[in-house]
XYZ file of C-alpha atoms in Angstrom:
665
model
C 32.818 82.128 -2.462
C 35.129 79.759 -0.553
C 35.790 77.856 -3.773
C 36.773 81.004 -5.677
C 39.000 82.059 -2.761
C 40.829 78.737 -2.829
C 41.430 78.962 -6.572
C 42.516 82.554 -6.178
C 45.122 81.494 -3.627
C 46.543 79.024 -6.113
C 46.629 81.709 -8.816
C 48.502 83.984 -6.414
C 51.075 81.300 -5.784
C 51.471 80.583 -9.463
C 51.716 84.216 -10.450
C 54.894 84.614 -8.416
C 53.425 86.850 -5.715
C 54.873 84.484 -3.155
C 58.251 84.711 -4.853
C 58.967 87.802 -2.775
C 59.158 85.632 0.329
C 62.449 84.589 1.896
C 65.017 83.187 -0.531
C 65.519 80.271 1.859
C 62.179 78.803 0.815
C 62.878 76.519 -2.163
C 60.664 76.437 -5.207
C 60.059 72.707 -4.678
C 60.589 70.913 -1.384
C 60.134 67.153 -0.926
C 60.411 65.407 2.442
C 60.034 61.682 2.998
C 58.279 61.063 -0.333
C 57.304 57.454 -0.963
C 55.209 55.924 -3.712
C 53.707 52.454 -3.714
C 51.507 50.627 -6.201
C 49.019 47.939 -5.293
C 48.401 45.008 -7.641
C 46.035 42.561 -5.995
C 47.690 41.564 -2.752
C 51.137 42.588 -4.022
C 52.465 46.007 -2.998
C 55.406 47.460 -4.918
C 57.229 50.466 -3.484
C 58.881 52.577 -6.175
C 60.158 55.577 -4.166
C 61.699 55.285 -0.717
C 61.786 58.429 1.414
C 62.901 60.989 -1.178
C 64.213 64.307 0.228
C 64.825 66.972 -2.393
C 64.978 70.766 -2.726
C 64.930 72.535 -6.090
C 65.509 76.268 -6.304
C 63.890 78.535 -8.865
C 65.972 78.870 -12.023
C 67.943 75.643 -11.595
C 68.704 73.280 -14.476
C 68.358 69.860 -12.840
C 68.854 66.461 -14.432
C 67.415 63.408 -12.706
C 69.213 60.386 -14.100
C 68.724 56.699 -13.549
C 68.202 53.405 -15.302
C 64.830 52.116 -16.398
C 62.725 51.220 -13.380
C 64.722 53.361 -10.984
C 61.694 55.561 -10.175
C 62.753 58.723 -12.007
C 59.535 58.988 -14.098
C 57.417 58.393 -10.996
C 59.319 61.199 -9.271
C 58.698 63.487 -12.251
C 54.959 62.779 -12.135
C 54.884 63.733 -8.475
C 56.947 66.881 -9.111
C 54.543 67.901 -11.908
C 51.451 67.260 -9.736
C 50.276 64.558 -12.127
C 50.447 61.995 -9.327
C 50.301 62.050 -5.544
C 52.834 60.444 -3.210
C 51.769 57.633 -0.920
C 53.488 59.306 1.998
C 55.563 62.391 2.603
C 55.267 66.153 2.133
C 55.464 68.130 -1.103
C 55.627 71.909 -0.803
C 55.464 74.202 -3.821
C 56.663 77.717 -3.045
C 56.033 77.017 0.619
C 52.507 75.636 0.269
C 51.541 71.992 0.846
C 50.424 70.451 -2.423
C 48.447 67.792 -0.538
C 45.982 70.525 0.497
C 44.981 71.180 -3.124
C 41.968 69.506 -4.720
C 41.666 68.308 -8.323
C 40.816 71.715 -9.796
C 43.523 73.492 -7.811
C 46.101 70.961 -8.971
C 44.903 71.532 -12.548
C 45.378 75.279 -12.076
C 48.886 74.676 -10.722
C 49.860 72.480 -13.684
C 48.351 75.004 -16.086
C 50.102 78.073 -14.730
C 53.403 76.821 -13.293
C 54.446 73.741 -15.247
C 55.164 72.942 -18.852
C 55.609 69.308 -19.906
C 57.874 68.012 -22.652
C 57.296 64.292 -23.228
C 59.442 61.693 -24.925
C 56.582 60.752 -27.283
C 55.598 64.412 -27.745
C 51.933 63.680 -26.843
C 50.522 66.050 -29.451
C 46.848 65.975 -30.486
C 46.782 64.166 -33.825
C 43.672 65.961 -35.134
C 44.988 69.472 -34.352
C 47.608 71.489 -36.220
C 50.772 72.891 -34.638
C 49.155 76.165 -33.579
C 46.169 74.434 -31.973
C 48.485 72.100 -30.066
C 50.537 75.000 -28.716
C 47.375 76.953 -27.801
C 46.053 74.167 -25.578
C 47.291 75.406 -22.143
C 46.030 78.929 -22.880
C 42.576 77.563 -23.686
C 42.258 76.358 -20.099
C 43.638 79.617 -18.687
C 40.797 81.546 -20.330
C 42.860 83.716 -22.659
C 41.061 85.188 -25.701
C 41.325 83.140 -28.895
C 43.055 85.877 -30.918
C 45.641 86.547 -28.230
C 46.549 82.909 -27.640
C 46.748 82.206 -31.378
C 49.185 85.086 -31.910
C 51.349 83.911 -29.012
C 51.346 80.334 -30.334
C 52.487 81.536 -33.754
C 55.195 83.676 -32.168
C 56.525 80.767 -30.081
C 56.577 78.432 -33.058
C 58.335 81.046 -35.155
C 60.977 81.513 -32.463
C 61.585 77.773 -32.515
C 62.023 77.707 -36.282
C 58.577 76.397 -37.254
C 57.128 79.504 -38.901
C 56.416 77.522 -42.070
C 54.817 74.594 -40.238
C 52.038 76.397 -38.372
C 49.168 74.583 -40.074
C 50.845 71.182 -40.173
C 49.458 68.339 -38.097
C 51.789 66.101 -36.038
C 51.750 63.409 -38.713
C 53.203 65.939 -41.167
C 56.130 66.907 -38.913
C 59.425 65.194 -38.188
C 60.293 63.974 -34.683
C 62.451 67.011 -33.967
C 59.734 69.369 -35.198
C 57.126 67.648 -33.053
C 59.331 68.030 -30.003
C 59.727 71.748 -30.765
C 55.944 72.032 -30.884
C 55.857 70.259 -27.509
C 58.358 72.777 -26.089
C 56.339 75.684 -27.488
C 53.265 74.260 -25.771
C 55.200 74.053 -22.502
C 56.044 77.765 -22.819
C 52.538 78.879 -23.789
C 51.495 79.923 -20.288
C 54.989 81.041 -19.291
C 56.540 77.671 -18.499
C 58.142 78.782 -15.226
C 59.039 75.135 -14.621
C 59.660 72.825 -17.559
C 59.528 69.098 -16.887
C 61.194 67.213 -19.732
C 60.826 63.423 -19.650
C 63.402 61.808 -21.959
C 62.985 64.684 -24.453
C 65.599 63.244 -26.832
C 64.692 59.572 -26.480
C 62.742 59.380 -29.760
C 64.989 61.737 -31.762
C 68.004 61.337 -33.974
C 71.305 62.682 -32.687
C 71.107 66.058 -34.425
C 67.499 66.694 -33.385
C 68.443 65.668 -29.861
C 71.249 68.225 -29.781
C 68.895 70.920 -31.050
C 66.327 70.150 -28.332
C 68.968 70.200 -25.575
C 70.273 73.509 -26.897
C 66.731 74.887 -26.626
C 66.401 73.682 -23.043
C 69.798 75.187 -22.153
C 68.711 78.516 -23.659
C 65.480 78.431 -21.673
C 67.504 77.789 -18.532
C 69.650 80.861 -19.260
C 66.416 82.847 -19.606
C 65.461 81.905 -16.051
C 63.166 78.913 -16.544
C 63.505 76.104 -14.040
C 64.356 72.976 -16.036
C 63.867 69.502 -14.604
C 65.212 66.923 -17.025
C 64.479 63.210 -16.671
C 66.884 60.960 -18.601
C 68.855 57.745 -18.518
C 71.545 59.121 -20.842
C 74.599 60.612 -19.052
C 75.465 62.668 -22.157
C 72.068 64.348 -22.065
C 72.286 64.835 -18.304
C 75.662 66.547 -18.738
C 73.894 69.638 -20.107
C 72.375 70.280 -16.672
C 73.958 72.296 -13.886
C 72.842 69.850 -11.212
C 72.839 66.073 -11.532
C 70.652 63.919 -9.278
C 71.094 60.176 -9.575
C 68.283 57.879 -8.495
C 68.577 54.137 -8.053
C 65.935 51.681 -6.869
C 63.831 54.540 -5.576
C 66.618 56.187 -3.588
C 68.626 59.329 -4.365
C 72.208 58.090 -4.370
C 73.959 61.211 -5.650
C 73.226 64.949 -5.901
C 76.027 67.007 -7.454
C 76.204 70.571 -8.761
C 78.627 71.937 -11.297
C 81.018 74.391 -9.726
C 80.491 76.925 -12.503
C 76.693 76.613 -12.393
C 74.883 79.961 -12.344
C 71.232 80.058 -11.241
C 69.327 82.716 -13.164
C 66.302 84.286 -11.555
C 62.921 83.213 -12.887
C 61.510 85.129 -15.867
C 60.155 88.448 -14.737
C 57.308 88.511 -17.231
C 54.802 85.714 -17.321
C 52.083 85.906 -19.974
C 48.866 87.353 -18.646
C 46.145 84.877 -17.889
C 42.529 85.427 -18.823
C 39.649 85.534 -16.395
C 37.844 82.710 -18.169
C 34.626 82.926 -20.091
C 31.843 80.366 -20.383
C 31.166 81.257 -24.009
C 34.869 80.929 -24.885
C 34.976 77.532 -23.161
C 31.894 76.359 -25.038
C 33.232 77.686 -28.326
C 36.510 75.831 -27.856
C 34.631 72.678 -26.810
C 32.506 72.804 -29.978
C 35.613 73.368 -32.118
C 37.325 70.399 -30.472
C 34.197 68.294 -30.969
C 34.105 69.214 -34.653
C 37.765 68.207 -35.092
C 37.195 64.909 -33.318
C 34.060 64.038 -35.301
C 35.753 65.008 -38.557
C 38.742 62.815 -37.739
C 36.400 59.788 -37.412
C 33.861 60.459 -40.150
C 32.735 56.857 -40.664
C 32.201 56.255 -36.963
C 30.395 59.572 -36.668
C 28.036 58.531 -39.458
C 27.276 55.251 -37.694
C 26.579 57.145 -34.473
C 24.320 59.562 -36.321
C 22.401 56.668 -37.839
C 20.814 55.621 -34.549
C 19.634 59.154 -33.752
C 18.442 59.763 -37.328
C 16.377 56.572 -37.320
C 14.937 57.374 -33.893
C 13.909 60.939 -34.736
C 12.624 60.056 -38.209
C 10.559 57.194 -36.807
C 9.036 59.437 -34.151
C 7.931 62.013 -36.715
C 6.610 59.528 -39.258
C 4.934 57.333 -36.632
C 3.168 60.256 -35.012
C 1.986 61.565 -38.378
C 0.774 58.143 -39.523
C -0.633 57.308 -36.087
C -2.562 60.545 -35.815
C -3.937 60.051 -39.304
C -5.040 56.520 -38.455
C -6.349 57.767 -35.125
C -8.568 60.301 -36.843
C -9.913 57.600 -39.104
C -10.677 55.363 -36.106
C -12.429 58.203 -34.328
C -14.567 58.801 -37.398
C -15.572 55.151 -37.414
C -16.424 55.211 -33.742
C -18.526 58.309 -34.269
C -20.382 56.600 -37.107
C -21.065 53.532 -34.971
C -22.419 55.430 -32.014
C -24.121 58.406 -33.559
C -27.656 56.906 -33.351
C -27.603 56.338 -29.592
C -29.022 58.399 -26.756
C -28.219 57.512 -23.170
C -30.326 58.558 -20.190
C -28.700 58.561 -16.736
C -30.216 59.213 -13.302
C -29.542 62.517 -11.594
C -29.815 66.124 -12.704
C -27.177 67.518 -15.107
C -23.863 68.288 -13.357
C -25.119 66.649 -10.161
C -22.312 65.028 -8.210
C -22.765 61.360 -7.332
C -25.708 61.061 -9.715
C -24.814 57.429 -10.503
C -26.252 56.419 -7.153
C -29.459 58.441 -7.537
C -32.603 56.299 -7.945
C -34.758 58.208 -10.422
C -35.127 56.013 -13.504
C -37.460 53.025 -13.640
C -38.193 50.502 -16.421
C -41.556 52.166 -17.032
C -39.614 55.190 -18.297
C -38.113 52.961 -20.993
C -41.590 51.622 -21.831
C -42.885 55.168 -22.294
C -39.891 56.162 -24.464
C -40.537 53.153 -26.698
C -43.895 54.742 -27.626
C -42.194 57.842 -29.060
C -41.712 58.212 -32.819
C -38.248 57.629 -34.335
C -37.257 55.270 -31.484
C -36.114 51.830 -32.595
C -35.710 50.506 -29.099
C -35.311 51.835 -25.584
C -33.959 49.374 -23.040
C -33.275 49.803 -19.338
C -29.932 48.531 -18.037
C -29.333 47.491 -14.456
C -25.682 46.484 -14.129
C -23.378 45.334 -11.383
C -20.594 42.906 -10.549
C -21.738 39.417 -9.567
C -20.017 36.128 -8.758
C -20.349 33.300 -11.290
C -19.857 29.698 -10.244
C -19.913 26.245 -11.752
C -18.045 23.093 -10.811
C -14.377 24.030 -10.596
C -14.816 27.629 -11.794
C -15.418 30.884 -9.946
C -15.082 34.483 -11.178
C -16.412 38.021 -10.889
C -18.297 39.278 -13.966
C -20.479 42.212 -14.973
C -24.156 41.244 -15.085
C -26.588 43.383 -17.087
C -30.352 43.034 -16.526
C -32.148 44.394 -19.592
C -34.983 43.935 -22.096
C -35.345 41.408 -24.898
C -34.901 44.246 -27.413
C -31.338 44.854 -26.188
C -29.702 43.383 -29.347
C -31.653 45.836 -31.534
C -30.739 48.801 -29.324
C -27.044 47.929 -29.162
C -26.745 46.388 -32.636
C -25.246 43.342 -30.952
C -26.689 39.879 -31.577
C -26.054 36.299 -30.417
C -23.507 34.227 -32.318
C -24.704 30.941 -30.791
C -28.155 30.071 -29.476
C -30.669 32.864 -29.009
C -31.434 35.900 -26.910
C -34.084 35.751 -24.197
C -37.598 36.727 -25.185
C -40.374 38.950 -23.916
C -41.980 35.818 -22.479
C -38.833 35.142 -20.444
C -39.108 38.703 -19.158
C -42.758 38.290 -18.210
C -42.234 34.865 -16.594
C -39.094 35.974 -14.711
C -37.203 33.041 -16.207
C -33.659 32.353 -15.026
C -32.023 32.308 -18.431
C -28.761 34.036 -19.425
C -26.861 35.056 -22.521
C -23.108 35.290 -22.004
C -20.244 37.071 -23.707
C -17.287 35.335 -25.333
C -14.927 36.003 -22.410
C -17.312 34.384 -19.950
C -17.783 31.439 -22.305
C -14.026 30.858 -22.561
C -13.374 31.241 -18.836
C -16.350 29.349 -17.418
C -16.726 26.703 -20.134
C -13.263 26.070 -21.569
C -13.937 22.359 -22.014
C -17.467 22.315 -23.432
C -20.210 24.063 -25.357
C -21.905 26.481 -22.919
C -25.372 26.217 -24.506
C -27.724 24.433 -22.167
C -25.241 24.507 -19.285
C -26.055 26.073 -15.904
C -24.390 28.894 -13.985
C -24.826 30.032 -10.429
C -25.120 33.826 -10.376
C -25.201 35.115 -6.815
C -26.352 31.610 -5.809
C -29.235 31.659 -8.313
C -29.154 28.937 -10.974
C -29.317 30.266 -14.571
C -29.402 28.276 -17.831
C -27.191 29.550 -20.673
C -29.263 29.958 -23.849
C -26.899 31.995 -26.015
C -23.405 33.396 -26.606
C -23.064 36.944 -27.980
C -20.865 37.936 -30.916
C -17.306 38.779 -29.943
C -16.792 42.544 -29.722
C -13.434 42.908 -27.996
C -12.382 45.913 -25.925
C -14.405 49.072 -25.875
C -12.837 52.392 -26.931
C -12.156 53.069 -23.252
C -10.459 49.708 -22.712
C -13.178 47.602 -21.056
C -13.743 44.004 -22.175
C -17.249 44.105 -23.692
C -17.348 40.304 -23.849
C -16.950 39.880 -20.096
C -20.696 40.193 -19.422
C -23.804 38.146 -18.645
C -27.169 39.391 -19.931
C -30.363 38.375 -18.068
C -34.038 39.428 -18.275
C -34.672 42.658 -16.442
C -37.412 41.253 -14.229
C -35.233 38.322 -13.164
C -32.190 40.457 -12.498
C -33.979 43.176 -10.585
C -35.840 40.715 -8.340
C -33.375 37.884 -7.803
C -29.951 39.478 -8.270
C -29.980 43.208 -7.530
C -33.078 43.570 -5.381
C -34.114 46.895 -6.967
C -36.096 48.263 -9.907
C -34.257 51.538 -10.383
C -32.055 51.341 -13.462
C -28.529 52.554 -14.040
C -29.257 53.920 -17.498
C -31.650 53.694 -20.436
C -30.153 53.179 -23.897
C -32.180 54.525 -26.823
C -31.541 53.597 -30.447
C -32.796 56.299 -32.826
C -34.100 55.326 -36.252
C -33.372 58.520 -38.222
C -30.198 60.242 -37.010
C -31.158 63.430 -38.826
C -33.981 63.775 -36.270
C -31.607 63.084 -33.362
C -32.023 66.511 -31.822
C -35.832 66.358 -32.112
C -35.948 62.883 -30.551
C -33.592 64.063 -27.803
C -36.007 66.870 -26.992
C -39.051 64.607 -27.049
C -37.379 62.178 -24.624
C -36.469 65.105 -22.391
C -40.056 66.449 -22.390
C -41.512 63.009 -21.743
C -39.297 62.293 -18.734
C -39.803 65.794 -17.370
C -43.582 65.274 -17.578
C -43.340 61.858 -15.914
C -40.970 62.927 -13.116
C -42.137 66.499 -12.622
C -38.484 67.540 -12.120
C -35.320 67.254 -14.176
C -33.680 64.448 -12.207
C -32.091 62.838 -15.238
C -29.341 63.542 -17.813
C -29.467 62.767 -21.515
C -26.291 62.385 -23.569
C -25.766 61.760 -27.239
C -22.632 63.187 -28.881
C -20.945 63.615 -25.512
C -20.286 59.879 -25.347
C -18.700 60.001 -28.795
C -16.498 62.880 -27.725
C -15.479 60.916 -24.639
C -14.604 57.928 -26.819
C -12.571 60.163 -29.086
C -10.626 61.577 -26.145
C -9.879 58.157 -24.720
C -8.748 56.917 -28.128
C -6.424 59.882 -28.538
C -4.872 59.229 -25.138
C -4.353 55.558 -25.928
C -2.748 56.318 -29.266
C -0.553 59.002 -27.729
C 0.739 56.623 -25.073
C 1.402 53.917 -27.653
C 3.284 56.237 -29.990
C 5.140 57.768 -27.076
C 6.405 54.335 -26.013
C 7.532 53.567 -29.558
C 9.279 56.934 -29.765
C 11.059 56.377 -26.461
C 12.242 52.929 -27.564
C 13.582 54.312 -30.844
C 15.422 57.153 -29.176
C 16.756 54.984 -26.361
C 18.266 52.655 -28.963
C 19.876 55.649 -30.653
C 21.031 56.985 -27.302
C 22.665 53.694 -26.377
C 24.520 53.872 -29.685
C 25.765 57.363 -28.815
C 26.886 56.200 -25.384
C 28.710 53.166 -26.753
C 30.535 55.184 -29.388
C 31.467 57.864 -26.860
C 32.785 55.220 -24.465
C 34.913 53.848 -27.300
C 36.048 57.389 -28.042
C 37.070 57.911 -24.416
C 39.065 54.672 -24.495
C 40.795 55.586 -27.754
C 41.560 59.120 -26.626
C 42.717 58.348 -23.110
C 46.198 59.731 -23.792
C 44.682 62.908 -25.250
C 42.709 63.308 -22.028
C 45.939 62.905 -20.058
C 47.639 65.573 -22.189
C 44.754 67.959 -21.616
C 44.901 67.348 -17.878
C 48.672 67.890 -17.892
C 48.180 71.240 -19.627
C 45.633 72.442 -17.075
C 42.233 71.036 -18.006
C 39.932 70.690 -15.030
C 37.455 67.838 -14.688
C 34.716 70.191 -15.817
C 36.614 70.951 -19.040
C 36.999 67.255 -19.884
C 33.378 66.461 -19.082
C 32.216 69.496 -21.045
C 34.246 68.472 -24.089
C 32.891 64.924 -24.354
C 29.360 65.977 -23.438
C 29.359 68.565 -26.204
C 30.640 65.961 -28.654
C 27.653 63.758 -27.765
C 25.292 66.731 -28.030
C 26.751 67.710 -31.392
C 26.148 64.217 -32.751
C 22.619 64.149 -31.331
C 21.664 67.586 -32.627
C 23.068 66.860 -36.077
C 21.237 63.551 -36.053
C 18.097 65.390 -34.940
C 18.247 67.783 -37.900
C 18.795 64.955 -40.376
C 16.123 62.852 -38.667
C 13.536 65.651 -38.948
C 14.280 66.085 -42.649
C 14.122 62.350 -43.365
C 11.039 61.874 -41.183
C 9.094 64.597 -42.999
C 10.217 63.227 -46.358
C 9.186 59.672 -45.441
C 5.810 60.912 -44.204
C 5.177 62.758 -47.455
C 6.047 59.623 -49.430
C 3.715 57.469 -47.328
C 0.928 59.997 -47.825
C 1.390 59.802 -51.595
C 0.978 56.033 -51.370
C -2.510 56.503 -49.939
C -2.002 56.157 -46.197
C -3.786 58.869 -44.181
C -1.354 61.117 -42.247
C -1.764 64.190 -40.103
C 1.030 66.797 -40.003
C 1.659 68.738 -36.793
C 4.428 70.963 -35.427
C 4.464 69.389 -31.975
C 5.890 65.992 -33.060
C 8.769 67.710 -34.895
C 9.620 69.828 -31.860
C 9.230 66.792 -29.608
C 11.537 64.654 -31.752
C 14.232 67.327 -31.934
C 14.018 67.962 -28.184
C 14.310 64.229 -27.546
C 17.434 64.124 -29.716
C 18.958 66.868 -27.579
C 18.049 65.079 -24.356
C 19.399 61.822 -25.766
C 22.820 63.399 -26.273
C 22.702 65.011 -22.845
C 21.640 61.908 -20.940
C 23.580 59.231 -22.789
C 26.646 61.436 -23.218
C 26.918 62.090 -19.499
C 28.304 58.696 -18.467
C 31.196 58.663 -21.001
C 31.936 62.326 -20.220
C 32.004 61.613 -16.511
C 34.255 58.602 -17.058
C 36.671 60.748 -19.071
C 36.765 63.478 -16.424
C 37.539 60.947 -13.681
C 40.612 59.495 -15.356
C 43.897 59.689 -13.495
C 46.349 61.942 -15.417
C 49.307 59.570 -15.027
C 47.396 56.479 -16.122
C 45.867 58.401 -19.018
C 49.280 59.568 -20.253
C 50.728 56.064 -20.033
C 47.915 54.427 -22.037
C 48.660 53.081 -25.483
């Protein structure tokens, strides 16, 4: 509410409601104005204690040689720059009390700028250039367009409405600049060397226009180094080396009251602002088609790669899941604890005799108990923690996993409680990097074991565990000498005929129930496969997500770089927009929407190309899986890319200083 009140106060000042105050209060009042510039340790003072009053309706010429400080004074008068010291009052109110947005409102509603180099937007036609101040005052598009056409017609450009600056002569461009200055009323017109870039006839025409505007009641402040041009003014102020050395008025000068009617200003509308921002973005992108295409390329590649990768990845994922299911579909696993019992892993209900009894059932290839736990392995110079599994000699048949070197322990080893071990490939590499492990000895929990075999390399399990980081020992040896217990962690059952899986499952259940007298165990078959499938899907999703993020980040960096280049190239345009009343929000909104437009257009093209590439890959025989979610995800990421990576350039543009922006080449 406070913010709106402050802006409202500025509007009141600008709309001449303060003009009814005492006539002794000048329109512009400067006291002790100084301006210094810092360059490293060197400080240069341009203005030295300027005192100046300008009344409403005056035609003032500020004349001086190059470097005298007249342009700096004009920038301060037009609220494009702030003095280093001193007081500036506009219609009795201190300008120093206004923030950035309030200064923008003051420039928009009270001032009109006519520059030596015209400062017209190259990509916009004459009407669009004249409309610019009204865009930021919130006036409806139809109304501001009609006023722009009327102003241009009054200035003799009725047949040049749709011409761009490059299609107009210097004099015509300056007329467009004057029309723009009058768009929001132009109570005060600041003209900086308005004839400097014109031929003599065009210069005379422009000065005649300014004289006519003065007779209509506009306050004209003319900055020039040419005494002939300054002679058109009613009051001549000479500035030299930052000091006012002369201030003379013509005796026959007549000050006309300010114009009674100032064009109505709109209330502002978010949709109108967005519409204008999109139109400006379209003009800018069209003016740099090749660069726009290069910017689009990064987003298109990112989005297309996300869609095609997800489709191909999900197809491959489904194939992997099918293979995993095929590999594990003949296994039953029995765990201690009743179904859904919490903490059942620590329940001691299964014993190796249960596995012996299961082995007697039909359709069972092998049932092996497994007693697992982490143990410390040691040999000279090596020490590590490894998973030790105490099991039966039929373990390779149950798990379909056999030794690659040496042999597995035997039933005799089990019966004799021999201290023999079969190790996985990871253990072999880590504990015996310099020799063949067969026949070597390992200390496992301070018990000496002889290595008799090395298992085939299996790699990571579907849930990410290293299956080769294991030591297998006879169950009797492990239970007595390593773990100190006979209760097993699980019993793995390999079924011969998978078509009888359900029947075998039931027979195992009945057998254990008869042996235990209570259901203190859990049997799983397809549940483990489902768990594997879920874990695989999560892994693939994370992998593809990372790839997608990388692709889109690369595209986003491209957008940011191009937008930063655009800000640099269009710095003067930004200064013109600020001079005509654009607030920081308007500038940020414009460049952010340009980035969003590029990203959204790239997203649409990327979706189309991604789906097309996926269809082509499918025709070549690669399995793919189509889904709506990846398309939505890719398009949403394109939008976020424009939003995130467009923010920094947009913020940089909105933070530019108006004076520095206008003076950029």
